[in-house]
Amino acid sequence: MSDHIVPKKLYYMIFGALIALTLVTVGASFIDLGPFNNVVALTIAVVKALLVVLFFMHVRYSTRLTKLVVASGFLWLGILIFITLTDYLSRGWLTGVAQ
Amino acid sequence: MTESGEHSLALRHQFDTVEQQRDASTLGMWVFLVTEIMFFGGLFTAYVIYRTLYPTAFEAGSHHLNITLGAINTVVLICSSLTMALAVHGAQLGSRKALIACLLLTILLGSVFLGIKAFEYADKFAHHLVPGPNFQFEGPFSRQVQLFYSIYFGTTGLHALHMIIGIGMLSVLAWQARRGRYSAEYNTPIELVGLYWHFVDIVWIFLFPLLYLLGRH
Amino acid sequence: MGSRLPLFPDQASTFASEVDALYLFLVALTVFFSVLIAGTILYFAIKYRRRSEDERPPTIEGGLALEFTWTIVPFLIAMFIFGWGAQVYFRQFRAPDDATEVWVVGKQWMWKVQHLGGQREINELHVPVGRAVKLIMTSEDVIHDFYVPAFRTKRDVLPNRYSTLWFRPTRTGVFHLFCAEYCGTKHSGMVGSVYVMEPADYQQWLTGGRAEGSLSEQGARLFQDLACDNCHREDGRGRGPRLEGVFGTTVLLDNGQRVTADETYLRESILNPGAKIVSGHQNIMPTFQGLVTEEDLIRLVEYIKSIGPKVEAPPGETAPAAATPTQR
Amino acid sequence: MITAPVETREHYLNKEYGIRSWLLTQDHKRIALLYLASITLFFFLGGMFAVLIRLELLTPAGDLVQSETYNKFFTMHGIIMVFFFLIPSIPAVLGNFLIPIMIGAKDLAFPKLNLLSWYLAVAGGVFALYAMLAGGVDTGWTFYTPYSTAFSNTYVMSTAVGIFIAGFSSILTGLNFIVTIHRMRAPGMHWFRLPLFVWSHYATSLIMVLGTPVIAVTLLLVAVERGLRIGIFDPALGGDPILFQHLFWFYSHPAVYIMVLPAMGVTSELVAAFSRKRVFGYAFVAFASVAIAVFGFLVWGHHMFVSGQSVYAGMIFSFLSYAVAIPSAVKVFNWTATLFRGSISLQTPMLYAFGFIGLFTIGGMTGLFLAALGLDVHVHDTYFVVAHFHYIMVGGAVMGYLGGMHYWWPKMTGRMYPELWAKLGALLIFVGFNVTFFPQFLLGYLGMPRRYHAYPDEFQVLNVMSTAGASILAVGYLLPMIYFIWSLRYGRVAGANPWKAVGLEWQTASPPPTENFEETPVVTHEAYEYSREREVVGD
Ligand code: HEA
Ligand code: HEA
Ligand code: CUA
Ligand SMILES: [Cu+2]
């Protein structure tokens, strides 16, 4: 699929970005941003993962099918987590029920 | 992944073209990685649910993790991803030297990661933070903190297991590469193991903030 | 009970007719579709039976109109059933405010029942006809399930939490009580009877066995025995918060959150006091995990409830009730 | 087991001989037969437990065996039937054999993985058998915590490990199918020329790949909690048992579609072949398979309506359960419409197809009872549920499997089965099945809980009927077993295309050569082009 040869320079750039983001996320965790701490940490994680997937794993240069496979993997994980969570978050909404 | 590259360039009988063979192997690897996502997914779900239920306990638990070691390990793993990517690059260019060197570096970095992890585990052992009958935690919700550590050991243990398997596969590749098995034309196994290795890296990219960072300040 | 070959269960609660109506509707629907499909298949199979070995029937491409019809019509029917089922479900889950409370503890393999007056029963439950009854249930070990077919209702009974079940019996008689969640070796022996009685008989039954005093009285004694009253003093000068009037109110926690002080909260406060700390207090209360049984917990909770505000409304009612979409 | 047909043409069965040539084979057709042997064994083993269950339930008192033994019976029955028989049944036998042929390929994409899958399935089975012989398991096939992790003192661990391993078998099969269907199609075989059997296996594979890992990790956690007392689900250790149920059903609900989708695929083939018609609304049926696979992942909570799950989550799950029923309905209607103006021949496979459609309809419609929130509160964990799933799994999936076995038997072995005996068998199974399981609907609505070793007297009459039916059913299942074996030696030689059906599998010899086709076929037609049959089929 990836006959495309990614230039070395790009690898180094991605690598630099990943290291930088790691430092940022560690640094940010020591600053109190209220609920945004979690948002920042997770956003950075997602960005890092995306960089790895797209460039180190060559998905950027791959077929639509590969992209679809990757996306569905994460989508299904999302389904599992999200729907399970709806149960826990909506417990006790109905009054008169000791959950 | 065991499937590919038994008789190097040889086209196996069920395929018509080398192209088709390679496409099939790559797709197979990706589908396999999806199953891996779901495999870790069960644990991630447990994490999300329990963190929602017991936020304070989880924060208390994560305070006992060593953020410096976690961060160093993250960097180590990212470096290993880079060397892995370079290994694939070397293979694609047909440079045997670069390929072997990068594979060995990747193995080395992976081992460093495991070493640090082992050190962290030992520390948790010493402090009775390993869930089970010997678990001790001073503080109000020791049972929920224990849950945090169940998930900590579950996820990182499984991750470490994947690293070990990865290192094993890399060693085989390095050995085969030394014997001249791979070339610019044929390097699918390198590429596939590379995908696997990057995947393991991604798992850690999520584990690190989830376990070490959230609720830290 | 009685008949050798019953085909339909007794109807003995207000839910029975609602559930049965839905059931009969679905039976009719199933018969309709099964007959429709089986009939069509048989009709075609005969009409278009193969007459010669080399027969070549014409190709018939599918029709969009047909496809849409048999997508949309079943969908509408399905949505109708969904709505109906959900309505019944909500009624099964919302206990009326005036329900009589009864505590139930399940354990391998028996049901232990405690009435507010202190009466205890095992594998039996006596209730008056016509009155709403609300069971507050927990388990000492694994998951069980309290099931009374004649009432058409059941609910899982879980360890480490309270679940509730309510019904309003409409007929006197004796009905099966089953454990409907597999719970180990004697799961099938975890059965009993529900006695629905005339109110007068029920009153008489109640006066039968209250040797140890009502649940809250027993709880009051425990409260002293366990030295809770060292810290929780009526004058409010103890190290812990005053518990009078706490039940049913909203408690402010030290992390700024608010929780309703219902049974579950009280239970958690005793077993795991550090989990939710009352604002303005230190986390010094020891845990009573392992020191009190589920039944003792019930007594303590009932005691704290009894010194709660003397409002008519039972638990949970302090939270805004208007939020529920399906109210009667 | 192997008998060479009269002519001495070389084919996959006579190419090599000896145990080694079987145990190390990489030929998908031989691997399919390996699976056939192992799942048949498991089916009869599971059936034996069913017989014991029914015997115990003949009388209200628990008099045949102790309750702990009974509990092991239904647990082992459920586990063996689900994980070691029905999940691999159609995909691993018929799918394995036919998918490469149907798409015009020489083999699956990864033949070695395919063989590995079989070994994993067997290894998993060995663990389960070990558990069974060592003393059994008594958790129910659902392994609910905390019973399974903290209370049961039976062989939970080795069973869980067995299922874990078998799970990887299933994952690898699914992976192999997906890659094969994407990458190995013959020239001209584009997606909308695929037989519906292939579509339904594609959908099945999606579920295997996306769902199975979750049950694997869940059982791993159960084993860890049980073995090391590391708390995850046990409330005594701070965990939440309902989380286990979420994770379990996230796989196990989609798994019921793993069991039924392949049977639907078989039914599509049978209906087309025995009415010589293109399946009505081909594209709708194809997409319905995928829709079932995808939406099937969103409804797992309908097993938890009374578990303590939130009322609102219950509503969502109920709603989605109704949504996922629609594609099934679409399929049923399209099969029925396919018959219209067809040339219908009531040979045995078609009888099974009709059986499937009818019983699946009843089973599916009773699924709608269960998905109705207020009604499920009453019938949950009663025999109504037991009847529901046996209607779909035994009446539906097993019938589909048998129908497929009859239809492709001549292709697999080169021999015909005896038609008259086969019709008798189909009849016995149909009658026996209904007598066994229809009374269970009534029992369930009356309130008889499942997993009960003893029950109140008034339920006896219906239980006796059920047991009587099961005896008929047992005879019904033994018949095909006997005449299939018989036919290997004495059956009429079938020829390449005994049914005069279209489809690539009928264009190659019976049994097919190892490489499936003399030369890679080029596909120029849609599937089921019966009106052009003469050009396509060479006999
Ligand atoms: C192959 C297996 C299989 C299949 C395909 C299904 C299909 C369905 N199942 Fe079933 N189910 C099981 C196997 C299966 N089930 C098992 C094993 C259990 C018990 C597990 C345990 O606890 O041990 C179970 C339990 C179960 C429950 C939980 C019961 C309980 O424990 O309380 C529910 C609840 O919603 C349910 C619903 C459904 C629905 C809505 C479908 C739908 O997909 C059905 C769709 C089909 C049709 C609807 C029929 C065709 C349609 C028509 C003829 C047209 C008319 C249609 C309309 C008007 C809509 N099932
Ligand atoms: C694919 C799935 C599958 C299949 C095919 C079957 C097939 C059958 N099942 Fe099973 N069943 C389940 C899946 C399946 N079941 C599951 C998942 C459960 C739930 C388990 C749980 O609660 O955890 C269950 C539970 C279950 C129960 C409920 C037990 C309880 O809750 O207490 C009953 C009761 O009648 C039953 C009966 C039958 C019968 C009579 C058959 C018949 O169709 C079987 C007929 C086959 C034969 C009879 C084989 C022929 C064999 C011989 C002739 C050899 C005889 C030899 C000797 C007697 C030595 N099954
Ligand atoms: Cu208690 Cu079943
Ligand atoms: Cu389901």
PDB file of N, CA, C and O and ligand atoms in Angstrom, chain D residues 249 252-253 256 299-300 302-303, ligand 4:
ATOM      1  N   TRP D 249     -22.070  -8.372  27.683  1.00  0.00           N
ATOM      2  CA  TRP D 249     -23.094  -8.309  26.633  1.00  0.00           C
ATOM      3  C   TRP D 249     -22.648  -7.473  25.452  1.00  0.00           C
ATOM      4  O   TRP D 249     -23.198  -7.610  24.358  1.00  0.00           O
ATOM      5  N   SER D 252     -21.615 -10.376  23.780  1.00  0.00           N
ATOM      6  CA  SER D 252     -22.504 -11.516  23.644  1.00  0.00           C
ATOM      7  C   SER D 252     -23.808 -11.183  22.945  1.00  0.00           C
ATOM      8  O   SER D 252     -24.445 -12.069  22.403  1.00  0.00           O
ATOM      9  N   HIS D 253     -24.226  -9.920  22.971  1.00  0.00           N
ATOM     10  CA  HIS D 253     -25.356  -9.676  22.093  1.00  0.00           C
ATOM     11  C   HIS D 253     -24.948  -9.740  20.627  1.00  0.00           C
ATOM     12  O   HIS D 253     -25.541 -10.500  19.878  1.00  0.00           O
ATOM     13  N   VAL D 256     -24.886 -13.114  19.186  1.00  0.00           N
ATOM     14  CA  VAL D 256     -26.062 -13.846  18.704  1.00  0.00           C
ATOM     15  C   VAL D 256     -26.239 -13.606  17.210  1.00  0.00           C
ATOM     16  O   VAL D 256     -26.772 -14.454  16.498  1.00  0.00           O
ATOM     17  N   VAL D 299     -27.140  -2.470  21.208  1.00  0.00           N
ATOM     18  CA  VAL D 299     -28.360  -2.854  21.923  1.00  0.00           C
ATOM     19  C   VAL D 299     -28.100  -3.767  23.106  1.00  0.00           C
ATOM     20  O   VAL D 299     -29.027  -4.312  23.680  1.00  0.00           O
ATOM     21  N   TRP D 300     -26.831  -3.924  23.501  1.00  0.00           N
ATOM     22  CA  TRP D 300     -26.537  -4.987  24.458  1.00  0.00           C
ATOM     23  C   TRP D 300     -27.290  -4.870  25.778  1.00  0.00           C
ATOM     24  O   TRP D 300     -27.593  -5.864  26.420  1.00  0.00           O
ATOM     25  N   HIS D 302     -30.204  -4.566  26.463  1.00  0.00           N
ATOM     26  CA  HIS D 302     -31.545  -5.148  26.615  1.00  0.00           C
ATOM     27  C   HIS D 302     -31.510  -6.451  27.424  1.00  0.00           C
ATOM     28  O   HIS D 302     -32.554  -7.005  27.717  1.00  0.00           O
ATOM     29  N   HIS D 303     -30.310  -6.907  27.757  1.00  0.00           N
ATOM     30  CA  HIS D 303     -30.234  -8.050  28.670  1.00  0.00           C
ATOM     31  C   HIS D 303     -30.222  -7.604  30.121  1.00  0.00           C
ATOM     32  O   HIS D 303     -30.119  -8.424  31.018  1.00  0.00           O
TER      33      HIS D 303
HETATM   34 CU    CU E   4     -29.382  -9.615  22.923  1.00  0.00          CU
END
